JSON list of C-alpha atoms in Angstrom, two decimals:
[
{"chain": "A", "resi": 15, "resn": "GLN", "atom": "CA", "xyz": [-0.24, -13.83, 13.60]},
{"chain": "A", "resi": 16, "resn": "VAL", "atom": "CA", "xyz": [-1.53, -11.81, 10.72]},
{"chain": "A", "resi": 17, "resn": "GLN", "atom": "CA", "xyz": [-1.32, -12.71, 7.04]},
{"chain": "A", "resi": 18, "resn": "LEU", "atom": "CA", "xyz": [-1.56, -9.98, 4.45]},
{"chain": "A", "resi": 19, "resn": "VAL", "atom": "CA", "xyz": [-2.35, -10.76, 0.82]},
{"chain": "A", "resi": 20, "resn": "GLU", "atom": "CA", "xyz": [-1.92, -8.08, -1.83]},
{"chain": "A", "resi": 21, "resn": "SER", "atom": "CA", "xyz": [-3.45, -7.97, -5.29]},
{"chain": "A", "resi": 22, "resn": "GLY", "atom": "CA", "xyz": [-3.91, -5.56, -8.15]},
{"chain": "A", "resi": 23, "resn": "GLY", "atom": "CA", "xyz": [-0.39, -4.88, -9.38]},
{"chain": "A", "resi": 24, "resn": "GLY", "atom": "CA", "xyz": [0.63, -5.03, -13.02]},
{"chain": "A", "resi": 25, "resn": "LEU", "atom": "CA", "xyz": [1.88, -3.12, -16.02]},
{"chain": "A", "resi": 26, "resn": "VAL", "atom": "CA", "xyz": [0.35, 0.25, -16.83]},
{"chain": "A", "resi": 27, "resn": "GLN", "atom": "CA", "xyz": [1.21, 3.08, -19.19]},
{"chain": "A", "resi": 28, "resn": "PRO", "atom": "CA", "xyz": [2.30, 6.47, -17.87]},
{"chain": "A", "resi": 29, "resn": "GLY", "atom": "CA", "xyz": [-0.74, 8.48, -16.89]},
{"chain": "A", "resi": 30, "resn": "GLY", "atom": "CA", "xyz": [-2.73, 5.35, -16.16]},
{"chain": "A", "resi": 31, "resn": "SER", "atom": "CA", "xyz": [-4.33, 4.07, -12.97]},
{"chain": "A", "resi": 32, "resn": "LEU", "atom": "CA", "xyz": [-4.24, 0.99, -10.79]},
{"chain": "A", "resi": 33, "resn": "ARG", "atom": "CA", "xyz": [-5.88, -0.05, -7.56]},
{"chain": "A", "resi": 34, "resn": "LEU", "atom": "CA", "xyz": [-4.05, -2.25, -5.09]},
{"chain": "A", "resi": 35, "resn": "SER", "atom": "CA", "xyz": [-5.84, -4.27, -2.43]},
{"chain": "A", "resi": 36, "resn": "CYS", "atom": "CA", "xyz": [-4.52, -5.91, 0.71]},
{"chain": "A", "resi": 37, "resn": "ALA", "atom": "CA", "xyz": [-6.64, -8.30, 2.74]},
{"chain": "A", "resi": 38, "resn": "ALA", "atom": "CA", "xyz": [-5.69, -9.12, 6.32]},
{"chain": "A", "resi": 39, "resn": "SER", "atom": "CA", "xyz": [-6.46, -12.46, 7.90]},
{"chain": "A", "resi": 40, "resn": "ARG", "atom": "CA", "xyz": [-7.96, -10.81, 10.97]},
{"chain": "A", "resi": 41, "resn": "THR", "atom": "CA", "xyz": [-9.26, -7.50, 12.25]},
{"chain": "A", "resi": 42, "resn": "ILE", "atom": "CA", "xyz": [-6.51, -4.90, 12.48]},
{"chain": "A", "resi": 43, "resn": "PHE", "atom": "CA", "xyz": [-6.94, -2.22, 15.14]},
{"chain": "A", "resi": 44, "resn": "GLY", "atom": "CA", "xyz": [-3.79, -0.31, 14.26]},
{"chain": "A", "resi": 45, "resn": "ALA", "atom": "CA", "xyz": [-2.67, 1.51, 11.17]},
{"chain": "A", "resi": 46, "resn": "MET", "atom": "CA", "xyz": [-2.43, -0.13, 7.78]},
{"chain": "A", "resi": 47, "resn": "GLY", "atom": "CA", "xyz": [-0.68, 1.13, 4.72]},
{"chain": "A", "resi": 48, "resn": "TRP", "atom": "CA", "xyz": [1.67, 0.76, 1.82]},
{"chain": "A", "resi": 49, "resn": "TYR", "atom": "CA", "xyz": [5.39, 1.00, 1.28]},
{"chain": "A", "resi": 50, "resn": "ARG", "atom": "CA", "xyz": [7.32, 0.54, -1.94]},
{"chain": "A", "resi": 51, "resn": "GLN", "atom": "CA", "xyz": [10.80, -0.42, -2.98]},
{"chain": "A", "resi": 52, "resn": "ALA", "atom": "CA", "xyz": [12.29, 0.22, -6.40]},
{"chain": "A", "resi": 53, "resn": "PRO", "atom": "CA", "xyz": [15.37, -1.67, -7.66]},
{"chain": "A", "resi": 54, "resn": "GLY", "atom": "CA", "xyz": [18.49, -0.36, -5.96]},
{"chain": "A", "resi": 55, "resn": "GLN", "atom": "CA", "xyz": [16.48, 1.95, -3.73]},
{"chain": "A", "resi": 56, "resn": "GLN", "atom": "CA", "xyz": [15.52, 1.90, -0.07]},
{"chain": "A", "resi": 57, "resn": "ARG", "atom": "CA", "xyz": [12.00, 1.03, 0.95]},
{"chain": "A", "resi": 58, "resn": "GLU", "atom": "CA", "xyz": [9.88, 4.15, 1.32]},
{"chain": "A", "resi": 59, "resn": "LEU", "atom": "CA", "xyz": [6.53, 5.03, 2.80]},
{"chain": "A", "resi": 60, "resn": "VAL", "atom": "CA", "xyz": [3.74, 5.58, 0.30]},
{"chain": "A", "resi": 61, "resn": "ALA", "atom": "CA", "xyz": [0.66, 6.03, 2.46]},
{"chain": "A", "resi": 62, "resn": "THR", "atom": "CA", "xyz": [-0.85, 4.94, 5.75]},
{"chain": "A", "resi": 63, "resn": "ILE", "atom": "CA", "xyz": [-4.31, 5.02, 7.26]},
{"chain": "A", "resi": 64, "resn": "THR", "atom": "CA", "xyz": [-5.47, 4.57, 10.83]},
{"chain": "A", "resi": 65, "resn": "SER", "atom": "CA", "xyz": [-8.51, 2.57, 11.86]},
{"chain": "A", "resi": 66, "resn": "GLY", "atom": "CA", "xyz": [-10.31, 5.89, 12.27]},
{"chain": "A", "resi": 67, "resn": "GLY", "atom": "CA", "xyz": [-9.47, 7.00, 8.75]},
{"chain": "A", "resi": 68, "resn": "GLY", "atom": "CA", "xyz": [-6.58, 9.36, 9.37]},
{"chain": "A", "resi": 69, "resn": "THR", "atom": "CA", "xyz": [-4.18, 9.34, 6.42]},
{"chain": "A", "resi": 70, "resn": "ASN", "atom": "CA", "xyz": [-0.55, 10.17, 5.73]},
{"chain": "A", "resi": 71, "resn": "TYR", "atom": "CA", "xyz": [1.11, 10.35, 2.30]},
{"chain": "A", "resi": 72, "resn": "ALA", "atom": "CA", "xyz": [4.58, 10.66, 0.87]},
{"chain": "A", "resi": 73, "resn": "ASP", "atom": "CA", "xyz": [5.05, 14.03, -0.80]},
{"chain": "A", "resi": 74, "resn": "SER", "atom": "CA", "xyz": [5.78, 12.29, -4.10]},
{"chain": "A", "resi": 75, "resn": "VAL", "atom": "CA", "xyz": [2.29, 10.76, -4.28]},
{"chain": "A", "resi": 76, "resn": "LYS", "atom": "CA", "xyz": [0.09, 13.47, -2.74]},
{"chain": "A", "resi": 77, "resn": "GLY", "atom": "CA", "xyz": [-2.75, 14.39, -5.04]},
{"chain": "A", "resi": 78, "resn": "ARG", "atom": "CA", "xyz": [-2.30, 11.24, -7.15]},
{"chain": "A", "resi": 79, "resn": "PHE", "atom": "CA", "xyz": [-2.72, 8.34, -4.72]},
{"chain": "A", "resi": 80, "resn": "THR", "atom": "CA", "xyz": [-5.55, 7.68, -2.29]},
{"chain": "A", "resi": 81, "resn": "VAL", "atom": "CA", "xyz": [-5.41, 5.17, 0.56]},
{"chain": "A", "resi": 82, "resn": "SER", "atom": "CA", "xyz": [-8.66, 3.83, 1.96]},
{"chain": "A", "resi": 83, "resn": "ARG", "atom": "CA", "xyz": [-9.77, 1.10, 4.28]},
{"chain": "A", "resi": 84, "resn": "ASP", "atom": "CA", "xyz": [-12.76, -1.16, 4.77]},
{"chain": "A", "resi": 85, "resn": "ASN", "atom": "CA", "xyz": [-12.61, -2.33, 8.37]},
{"chain": "A", "resi": 86, "resn": "ALA", "atom": "CA", "xyz": [-15.51, -4.75, 7.88]},
{"chain": "A", "resi": 87, "resn": "LYS", "atom": "CA", "xyz": [-13.47, -6.55, 5.22]},
{"chain": "A", "resi": 88, "resn": "ASN", "atom": "CA", "xyz": [-10.09, -6.14, 6.95]},
{"chain": "A", "resi": 89, "resn": "THR", "atom": "CA", "xyz": [-8.86, -4.64, 3.70]},
{"chain": "A", "resi": 90, "resn": "VAL", "atom": "CA", "xyz": [-6.79, -1.61, 2.76]},
{"chain": "A", "resi": 91, "resn": "TYR", "atom": "CA", "xyz": [-6.70, -0.15, -0.74]},
{"chain": "A", "resi": 92, "resn": "LEU", "atom": "CA", "xyz": [-4.38, 2.12, -2.67]},
{"chain": "A", "resi": 93, "resn": "ARG", "atom": "CA", "xyz": [-5.83, 3.92, -5.65]},
{"chain": "A", "resi": 94, "resn": "MET", "atom": "CA", "xyz": [-3.03, 5.20, -7.87]},
{"chain": "A", "resi": 95, "resn": "ASN", "atom": "CA", "xyz": [-3.77, 7.76, -10.58]},
{"chain": "A", "resi": 96, "resn": "SER", "atom": "CA", "xyz": [-1.53, 9.66, -12.99]},
{"chain": "A", "resi": 97, "resn": "LEU", "atom": "CA", "xyz": [1.13, 7.01, -12.64]},
{"chain": "A", "resi": 98, "resn": "LYS", "atom": "CA", "xyz": [4.70, 7.86, -13.60]},
{"chain": "A", "resi": 99, "resn": "PRO", "atom": "CA", "xyz": [7.67, 5.64, -14.48]},
{"chain": "A", "resi": 100, "resn": "ASP", "atom": "CA", "xyz": [9.20, 6.66, -11.13]},
{"chain": "A", "resi": 101, "resn": "ASP", "atom": "CA", "xyz": [6.30, 4.88, -9.41]},
{"chain": "A", "resi": 102, "resn": "THR", "atom": "CA", "xyz": [7.63, 1.54, -10.66]},
{"chain": "A", "resi": 103, "resn": "ALA", "atom": "CA", "xyz": [8.36, -0.60, -7.60]},
{"chain": "A", "resi": 104, "resn": "VAL", "atom": "CA", "xyz": [7.27, -3.55, -5.51]},
{"chain": "A", "resi": 105, "resn": "TYR", "atom": "CA", "xyz": [4.43, -2.32, -3.32]},
{"chain": "A", "resi": 106, "resn": "CYS", "atom": "CA", "xyz": [4.07, -3.96, 0.09]},
{"chain": "A", "resi": 107, "resn": "CYS", "atom": "CA", "xyz": [1.14, -3.80, 2.42]},
{"chain": "A", "resi": 108, "resn": "THR", "atom": "CA", "xyz": [1.75, -3.35, 6.14]},
{"chain": "A", "resi": 109, "resn": "ALA", "atom": "CA", "xyz": [-0.39, -3.62, 9.26]},
{"chain": "A", "resi": 110, "resn": "HIS", "atom": "CA", "xyz": [0.38, -2.61, 12.82]},
{"chain": "A", "resi": 111, "resn": "HIS", "atom": "CA", "xyz": [-1.33, -5.02, 15.19]},
{"chain": "A", "resi": 112, "resn": "PHE", "atom": "CA", "xyz": [-0.70, -5.15, 18.92]},
{"chain": "A", "resi": 113, "resn": "LEU", "atom": "CA", "xyz": [2.81, -3.68, 18.78]},
{"chain": "A", "resi": 114, "resn": "VAL", "atom": "CA", "xyz": [3.90, -5.86, 15.84]},
{"chain": "A", "resi": 115, "resn": "ASP", "atom": "CA", "xyz": [4.34, -4.76, 12.22]},
{"chain": "A", "resi": 116, "resn": "TYR", "atom": "CA", "xyz": [3.25, -7.31, 9.66]},
{"chain": "A", "resi": 117, "resn": "TRP", "atom": "CA", "xyz": [4.16, -7.26, 5.96]},
{"chain": "A", "resi": 118, "resn": "GLY", "atom": "CA", "xyz": [2.73, -8.76, 2.82]},
{"chain": "A", "resi": 119, "resn": "GLN", "atom": "CA", "xyz": [4.76, -10.41, 0.07]},
{"chain": "A", "resi": 120, "resn": "GLY", "atom": "CA", "xyz": [4.46, -7.43, -2.22]},
{"chain": "A", "resi": 121, "resn": "THR", "atom": "CA", "xyz": [3.01, -6.82, -5.66]},
{"chain": "A", "resi": 122, "resn": "GLN", "atom": "CA", "xyz": [4.89, -5.46, -8.65]},
{"chain": "A", "resi": 123, "resn": "VAL", "atom": "CA", "xyz": [3.77, -2.21, -10.25]},
{"chain": "A", "resi": 124, "resn": "THR", "atom": "CA", "xyz": [5.47, -1.30, -13.51]},
{"chain": "A", "resi": 125, "resn": "VAL", "atom": "CA", "xyz": [4.77, 1.98, -15.26]},
{"chain": "A", "resi": 126, "resn": "SER", "atom": "CA", "xyz": [6.08, 1.92, -18.80]},
{"chain": "A", "resi": 127, "resn": "SER", "atom": "CA", "xyz": [5.05, 2.66, -22.35]}
]
């Protein structure tokens, strides 16, 4: 079993920045990353990162968001810059560990003036 605990969400003005963190309860050898779900929308991939540092981003966040990982701390981060109202969603951390996908509870990000 793996527990994932996210932090760092909140309310930010358009153009602002936030950093999300997700701490895993044990070492994750597979990919970790972030998905988001806005009200009335399907869950969508935001960014993923492998244990070796390989990254993948949704087209809508390329150039604005950066995913990173500290394997010693079992933690994945999402740095979000130039935030837009369309980025408003619940952001969930995910970890792939021994053929099982684990999910965090999610953290709310609201971009509004």
